[in-house]
Structures are given as C-alpha cells and as structure tokens.
Coordinates of C-alpha atoms in Angstrom, one line a residue:
Chain A
M139 CA 112.5 110.6 98.1
A140 CA 113.4 111.8 94.7
R141 CA 110.7 112.0 92.1
M142 CA 112.3 112.5 88.7
K143 CA 110.6 114.8 86.2
F144 CA 111.3 116.9 83.1
L145 CA 110.3 120.6 82.9
C146 CA 110.6 122.5 79.7
D147 CA 110.7 126.3 79.8
S148 CA 109.0 127.4 76.6
D149 CA 110.3 130.9 77.0
R150 CA 113.9 129.6 76.7
C151 CA 113.6 126.8 74.1
I152 CA 115.1 128.0 70.8
E153 CA 114.2 124.8 68.9
C154 CA 117.8 123.9 68.3
N155 CA 117.0 120.2 68.6
G156 CA 120.2 119.7 70.6
C157 CA 118.3 117.6 73.1
V158 CA 117.0 115.3 70.3
T159 CA 120.5 114.9 68.9
A160 CA 122.1 114.3 72.4
C161 CA 119.6 111.6 73.2
K162 CA 120.0 109.8 69.9
N163 CA 123.8 109.9 70.2
E164 CA 123.9 108.9 73.9
H165 CA 121.6 105.9 73.4
E166 CA 122.5 105.1 69.9
T167 CA 118.9 104.5 69.0
P168 CA 118.2 102.9 65.6
W169 CA 117.1 104.7 62.5
G170 CA 113.6 106.0 62.8
I171 CA 113.6 106.0 66.6
S172 CA 113.5 109.4 68.3
R173 CA 112.9 109.3 72.0
R174 CA 112.7 113.1 72.2
R175 CA 111.4 115.7 69.8
V176 CA 110.8 119.5 69.8
V177 CA 107.2 120.7 69.1
T178 CA 106.8 124.3 67.9
L179 CA 103.5 126.1 68.0
G180 CA 103.0 129.0 65.5
D181 CA 106.2 127.9 63.7
G182 CA 107.8 130.8 61.7
L183 CA 105.5 133.4 63.2
P184 CA 106.5 136.0 65.7
G185 CA 106.0 134.7 69.2
E186 CA 106.4 131.1 68.3
K187 CA 106.8 128.7 71.2
S188 CA 108.8 125.5 71.3
V189 CA 108.7 122.7 73.9
S190 CA 110.9 119.6 74.1
V191 CA 108.7 116.5 74.5
A192 CA 109.5 112.9 75.5
C193 CA 108.1 110.4 78.0
M194 CA 106.9 112.5 80.9
H195 CA 107.2 109.6 83.3
C196 CA 103.6 110.1 84.4
S197 CA 102.7 109.5 88.0
D198 CA 99.6 107.6 86.8
A199 CA 100.9 106.4 83.4
P200 CA 98.2 105.3 80.9
C201 CA 100.8 103.1 79.1
M202 CA 101.1 101.0 82.2
A203 CA 97.3 100.7 82.5
V204 CA 96.8 99.4 78.9
C205 CA 99.8 97.1 78.5
P206 CA 98.4 93.6 77.9
T207 CA 101.7 92.0 79.0
D208 CA 102.2 94.3 82.1
C209 CA 105.8 95.0 80.9
F210 CA 105.9 98.5 82.6
Y211 CA 107.2 99.3 86.0
R212 CA 107.9 102.4 88.0
T213 CA 111.2 102.8 89.9
D214 CA 111.4 104.3 93.4
E215 CA 112.4 107.6 91.7
G216 CA 109.2 107.7 89.7
V217 CA 110.8 106.8 86.4
V218 CA 108.5 104.7 84.1
L219 CA 110.5 101.9 82.5
H220 CA 109.7 98.7 80.6
D221 CA 111.0 95.2 80.0
K222 CA 111.6 94.7 76.3
D223 CA 111.7 90.9 76.7
Q224 CA 108.1 91.1 77.9
C225 CA 106.9 93.6 75.2
I226 CA 105.1 92.2 72.2
G227 CA 105.0 95.4 70.2
C228 CA 101.2 95.6 70.1
G229 CA 101.2 99.4 70.1
Y230 CA 98.5 99.9 72.7
C231 CA 100.8 102.1 74.8
F232 CA 101.3 104.4 71.7
Y233 CA 97.6 105.0 71.5
A234 CA 97.3 105.5 75.2
C235 CA 100.2 107.9 75.6
P236 CA 99.1 111.6 75.3
F237 CA 102.7 112.6 74.4
G238 CA 103.4 110.2 71.6
A239 CA 106.4 108.9 73.6
P240 CA 106.4 105.2 72.7
Q241 CA 108.4 104.5 69.5
F242 CA 108.4 101.4 67.4
P243 CA 111.3 100.3 65.1
Q244 CA 110.1 99.1 61.7
T245 CA 111.9 95.8 61.8
G246 CA 110.6 94.2 58.7
N247 CA 108.4 94.5 55.6
F248 CA 104.7 95.5 55.6
G249 CA 105.2 97.9 58.6
M250 CA 106.0 95.1 61.1
R251 CA 106.6 96.6 64.5
G252 CA 109.5 95.8 66.8
K253 CA 109.5 96.1 70.5
M254 CA 108.6 99.5 72.0
D255 CA 111.3 102.0 72.7
K256 CA 111.0 105.2 74.8
C257 CA 112.8 107.7 76.9
T258 CA 114.2 105.9 80.0
F259 CA 115.2 109.2 81.8
C260 CA 118.7 107.8 81.1
A261 CA 117.9 105.1 83.7
G262 CA 118.4 102.0 81.5
G263 CA 116.1 99.0 82.1
P264 CA 115.8 95.7 84.0
E265 CA 119.3 94.5 83.0
K266 CA 122.5 94.7 85.0
D267 CA 123.3 98.4 85.5
G268 CA 126.0 99.5 83.1
S269 CA 126.1 96.2 81.2
A270 CA 126.5 95.8 77.5
E271 CA 123.0 94.2 77.3
E272 CA 121.4 97.1 79.1
K273 CA 123.2 99.6 76.7
K274 CA 122.0 97.6 73.7
K275 CA 118.4 97.3 74.7
Y276 CA 117.8 100.6 76.6
G277 CA 120.8 102.8 76.1
N278 CA 123.1 104.2 78.7
N279 CA 122.2 104.2 82.4
R280 CA 123.4 107.7 83.5
L281 CA 121.1 107.8 86.6
A282 CA 123.0 104.9 88.1
E283 CA 126.2 106.9 87.7
G284 CA 124.7 109.8 89.6
K285 CA 124.2 111.8 86.4
L286 CA 121.0 113.3 85.0
P287 CA 119.5 112.9 81.5
L288 CA 121.8 114.2 78.8
C289 CA 119.1 116.0 76.9
A290 CA 118.7 118.4 79.9
E291 CA 122.3 118.5 81.0
M292 CA 123.5 119.7 77.6
C293 CA 120.6 122.0 76.8
S294 CA 122.3 125.2 75.7
T295 CA 119.7 127.6 77.0
K296 CA 118.8 125.4 80.0
A297 CA 115.2 125.4 78.8
L298 CA 114.9 121.7 79.5
L299 CA 115.4 120.8 83.2
A300 CA 115.5 117.3 84.5
G301 CA 115.9 116.0 88.0
D302 CA 114.0 115.7 91.3
A303 CA 110.7 117.6 90.9
D304 CA 111.3 119.6 94.0
V305 CA 114.8 120.7 92.9
I306 CA 113.9 121.6 89.3
S307 CA 110.7 123.4 90.3
E308 CA 112.7 125.5 92.7
I309 CA 115.2 126.3 89.9
F310 CA 112.3 127.4 87.7
R311 CA 110.7 129.4 90.5
E312 CA 114.0 131.3 91.1
R313 CA 114.2 131.9 87.3
A314 CA 110.6 133.2 87.1
L315 CA 111.3 135.6 90.0
H316 CA 114.3 137.1 88.1
R317 CA 112.3 137.2 84.9
G318 CA 109.4 138.9 86.6
K319 CA 106.9 136.5 85.1
G320 CA 106.4 132.8 85.0
G321 CA 102.7 132.0 85.5
E322 CA 102.4 131.9 81.7
L323 CA 104.8 129.0 81.3
W324 CA 102.0 126.7 80.3
G325 CA 98.5 127.2 79.0
W326 CA 96.4 128.4 76.1
K327 CA 97.6 132.1 76.2
Q328 CA 101.3 131.1 76.2
A329 CA 100.8 128.7 73.3
Y330 CA 98.4 130.7 71.1
G331 CA 98.6 134.2 72.5
K332 CA 95.9 136.6 73.4
D333 CA 93.4 137.8 70.8
G334 CA 95.7 140.5 69.5
A335 CA 98.9 138.3 69.5
P336 CA 100.5 137.5 66.2
V337 CA 99.9 133.7 66.4
A338 CA 96.2 134.1 67.2
K339 CA 95.9 136.7 64.4
A340 CA 97.6 134.4 61.9
V341 CA 95.2 131.6 62.8
K342 CA 92.2 133.9 62.4
E343 CA 93.5 135.0 59.0
E344 CA 94.1 131.4 57.9
K345 CA 90.4 130.6 58.7
K346 CA 89.3 133.5 56.5
Chain B
M5 CA 51.6 100.9 104.4
K6 CA 54.1 103.2 106.3
S7 CA 56.4 100.3 107.0
T8 CA 56.5 99.2 103.4
S9 CA 57.4 102.7 102.2
L10 CA 60.1 102.8 104.9
K11 CA 61.5 99.5 103.6
I12 CA 61.6 100.8 100.1
V13 CA 63.4 104.0 101.2
A14 CA 65.9 102.0 103.2
A15 CA 66.5 99.6 100.3
L16 CA 67.1 102.6 97.9
A17 CA 69.4 104.2 100.4
A18 CA 71.3 101.0 100.8
A19 CA 71.6 100.6 97.1
C20 CA 73.0 104.1 96.7
L21 CA 75.4 103.8 99.5
L22 CA 76.7 100.3 98.6
S23 CA 76.8 100.8 94.8
A24 CA 80.6 101.4 94.7
C25 CA 81.2 98.2 96.6
G26 CA 80.7 96.0 93.6
E27 CA 83.1 98.0 91.4
K28 CA 86.2 96.2 90.2
V29 CA 89.6 97.6 90.9
Q30 CA 90.8 99.5 87.8
T31 CA 94.5 99.8 88.7
A32 CA 97.2 98.4 86.3
G33 CA 98.2 94.8 86.6
D34 CA 101.3 93.7 88.5
Y35 CA 104.6 94.0 86.6
R36 CA 105.5 90.7 85.1
G37 CA 109.0 91.4 83.8
K38 CA 112.5 91.1 85.2
T39 CA 113.3 92.8 88.5
D40 CA 115.5 95.9 88.2
S41 CA 118.2 96.9 90.6
K42 CA 118.1 100.2 92.5
A43 CA 119.7 103.2 90.8
Y44 CA 122.1 103.6 93.7
D45 CA 123.2 99.9 93.8
A46 CA 125.8 99.7 91.1
N47 CA 128.0 102.8 91.7
F48 CA 127.0 104.0 95.1
G49 CA 127.2 100.8 97.1
G50 CA 123.5 100.9 97.9
D51 CA 123.9 104.2 99.7
K52 CA 120.6 105.9 98.7
A53 CA 121.4 109.2 100.5
K54 CA 124.7 109.5 98.8
W55 CA 123.1 109.0 95.4
E56 CA 120.3 111.5 96.1
A57 CA 122.9 114.1 97.2
A58 CA 124.9 113.5 94.0
T59 CA 121.9 113.9 91.7
R60 CA 120.7 116.9 93.7
A61 CA 124.0 118.6 93.4
R62 CA 124.2 117.7 89.7
A63 CA 120.7 119.3 89.1
Q64 CA 122.1 122.6 90.4
N65 CA 124.4 122.7 87.3
Q66 CA 121.1 123.5 85.4
N67 CA 120.6 126.5 87.6
D68 CA 122.4 129.4 85.8
H69 CA 121.5 131.8 88.6
K70 CA 123.9 129.7 90.7
R71 CA 126.5 129.1 88.0
I72 CA 126.8 132.8 87.2
P73 CA 126.4 134.8 90.4

C-alpha cells in the first residue's frame, strides 16, 4: 500500500520558491494563504541550507488529535485531509502543528479567521473528485488523476520529492550513493554546521 | 504478621501491575465529516493496482539518475 510523503533534499534546494508559486497557482489559493513555504537557515551566509515545508501528512498527526470538531481524516494513502464544512476555524490545529502548516484566511475585520486551509498533497477533499466544488474548497485533485503534487513534479533541481515513501526514499538513496554522502541530509550539523563552519561562526560572532 | 505483610506486598504489586488499566484512550476522535471517495475511483475505475502503478511510474520522473542515464 502506498504511503504518500514529501522529502526535501536540502543539498539541492536553491530557495527559488518555485514550489510555493506552483502550489499557489495550481490551487488558486486566496491572498494571504500559502500552503507551502521555503525556510532557509543561515540565510545569506556561505553554506546556507533551504528546505521546502508544507503539511508533512504525519502518521500520528497532532492536528487530528486536537481538532474539537474531528474534521480531519487520513486517506488509505496516508494523506491527512479535512472537511471544511466541519471546520470552525478555531486555530487549535495551527498551535498543534510543528510545521505551521494550517493556514487561515482573514475573512473579515478584527482578524476574524476563516476555515483552515492546508496542503492536501494535491488530493482534494471530501467532495466529488474533480468537481468544481472540490476545486473551489480544496484545489485540484491531481492524485485522483494518477499525478503527484505539482510542487515536487515541477521542482527544477528535484530537491523536493513526493510520492510513495518507499519509492522516494529509494530515489534519494540512489542519489546519496552517487553523491558519496547523504547521512547529513537532516540534523543539527547539516543545518548549523560544525564548530568551524561559516554559519556556526556567524552565530557565535553575533552573540559577541 | 507475616500474612499481613504478604497482603500488603501483593496489594502494592497489583496496584503497580494494574495501574495502566484505568487509563483513558488518548487517540483522536472519529472523523465526523463527509466520506471521501478513494483516489482510484474517479479516473481508474476503482482499480487500485493500476492507480498505484501509475503513481509509482510518475514518481520515477523525479529520479534524474533514471531520466539521464
């Protein structure tokens, strides 16, 4: 059984924000809603690292656990989706999510929140697949067409991978073999460098 | 005296062993929204294997070691 996941190769991401633009264009999300964003550590310094972040479709999703209206569900492919008709826009999921994935449209005055919007892994929502209503509420349903999320499919450096976890981890494994390294994809040293690395040095100097 | 201490030890052991039995389940509540169709229903005629094969093949487009031999 497929288990859909995202994997971002921080050695390849060039912070072009193409994934962000592709997502916004594909799903025609309203002003102020960005389902995906690129986070850069040590921005502007030599050795900076970028990573594209959206909903990670957690296997044990905290948003699901805290939702007071139980509007979240997980598909057979492991994609975490929600029913906007059930959502009350309370924002609990935003506080629970470690990735800041849930987005809320500012629909009125005084910071009034609309219904939550987040990355759907291009799998739409609980409306008829490919219908106008699904498109309006959740964006395009590419997964039902046998396609994968557009953010990953159009990534120019193929830093962002999306698909069945087994398949994309195999792609990454092959890549790491060719590269001759790969264990450093994630972790403190990759993000902040060793003691002598430029990012760590700059942080130290900033503290002085 | 001996039987009383044995009883106390047995009670303490039982309390330790059974302490987790009173815990409430902490899993998320059941989904209360509309039911969603399967990803392979609309365009793949409900053929899950066909849909999985299509997405798996599509994922290989991301593998530039395959695209450029």
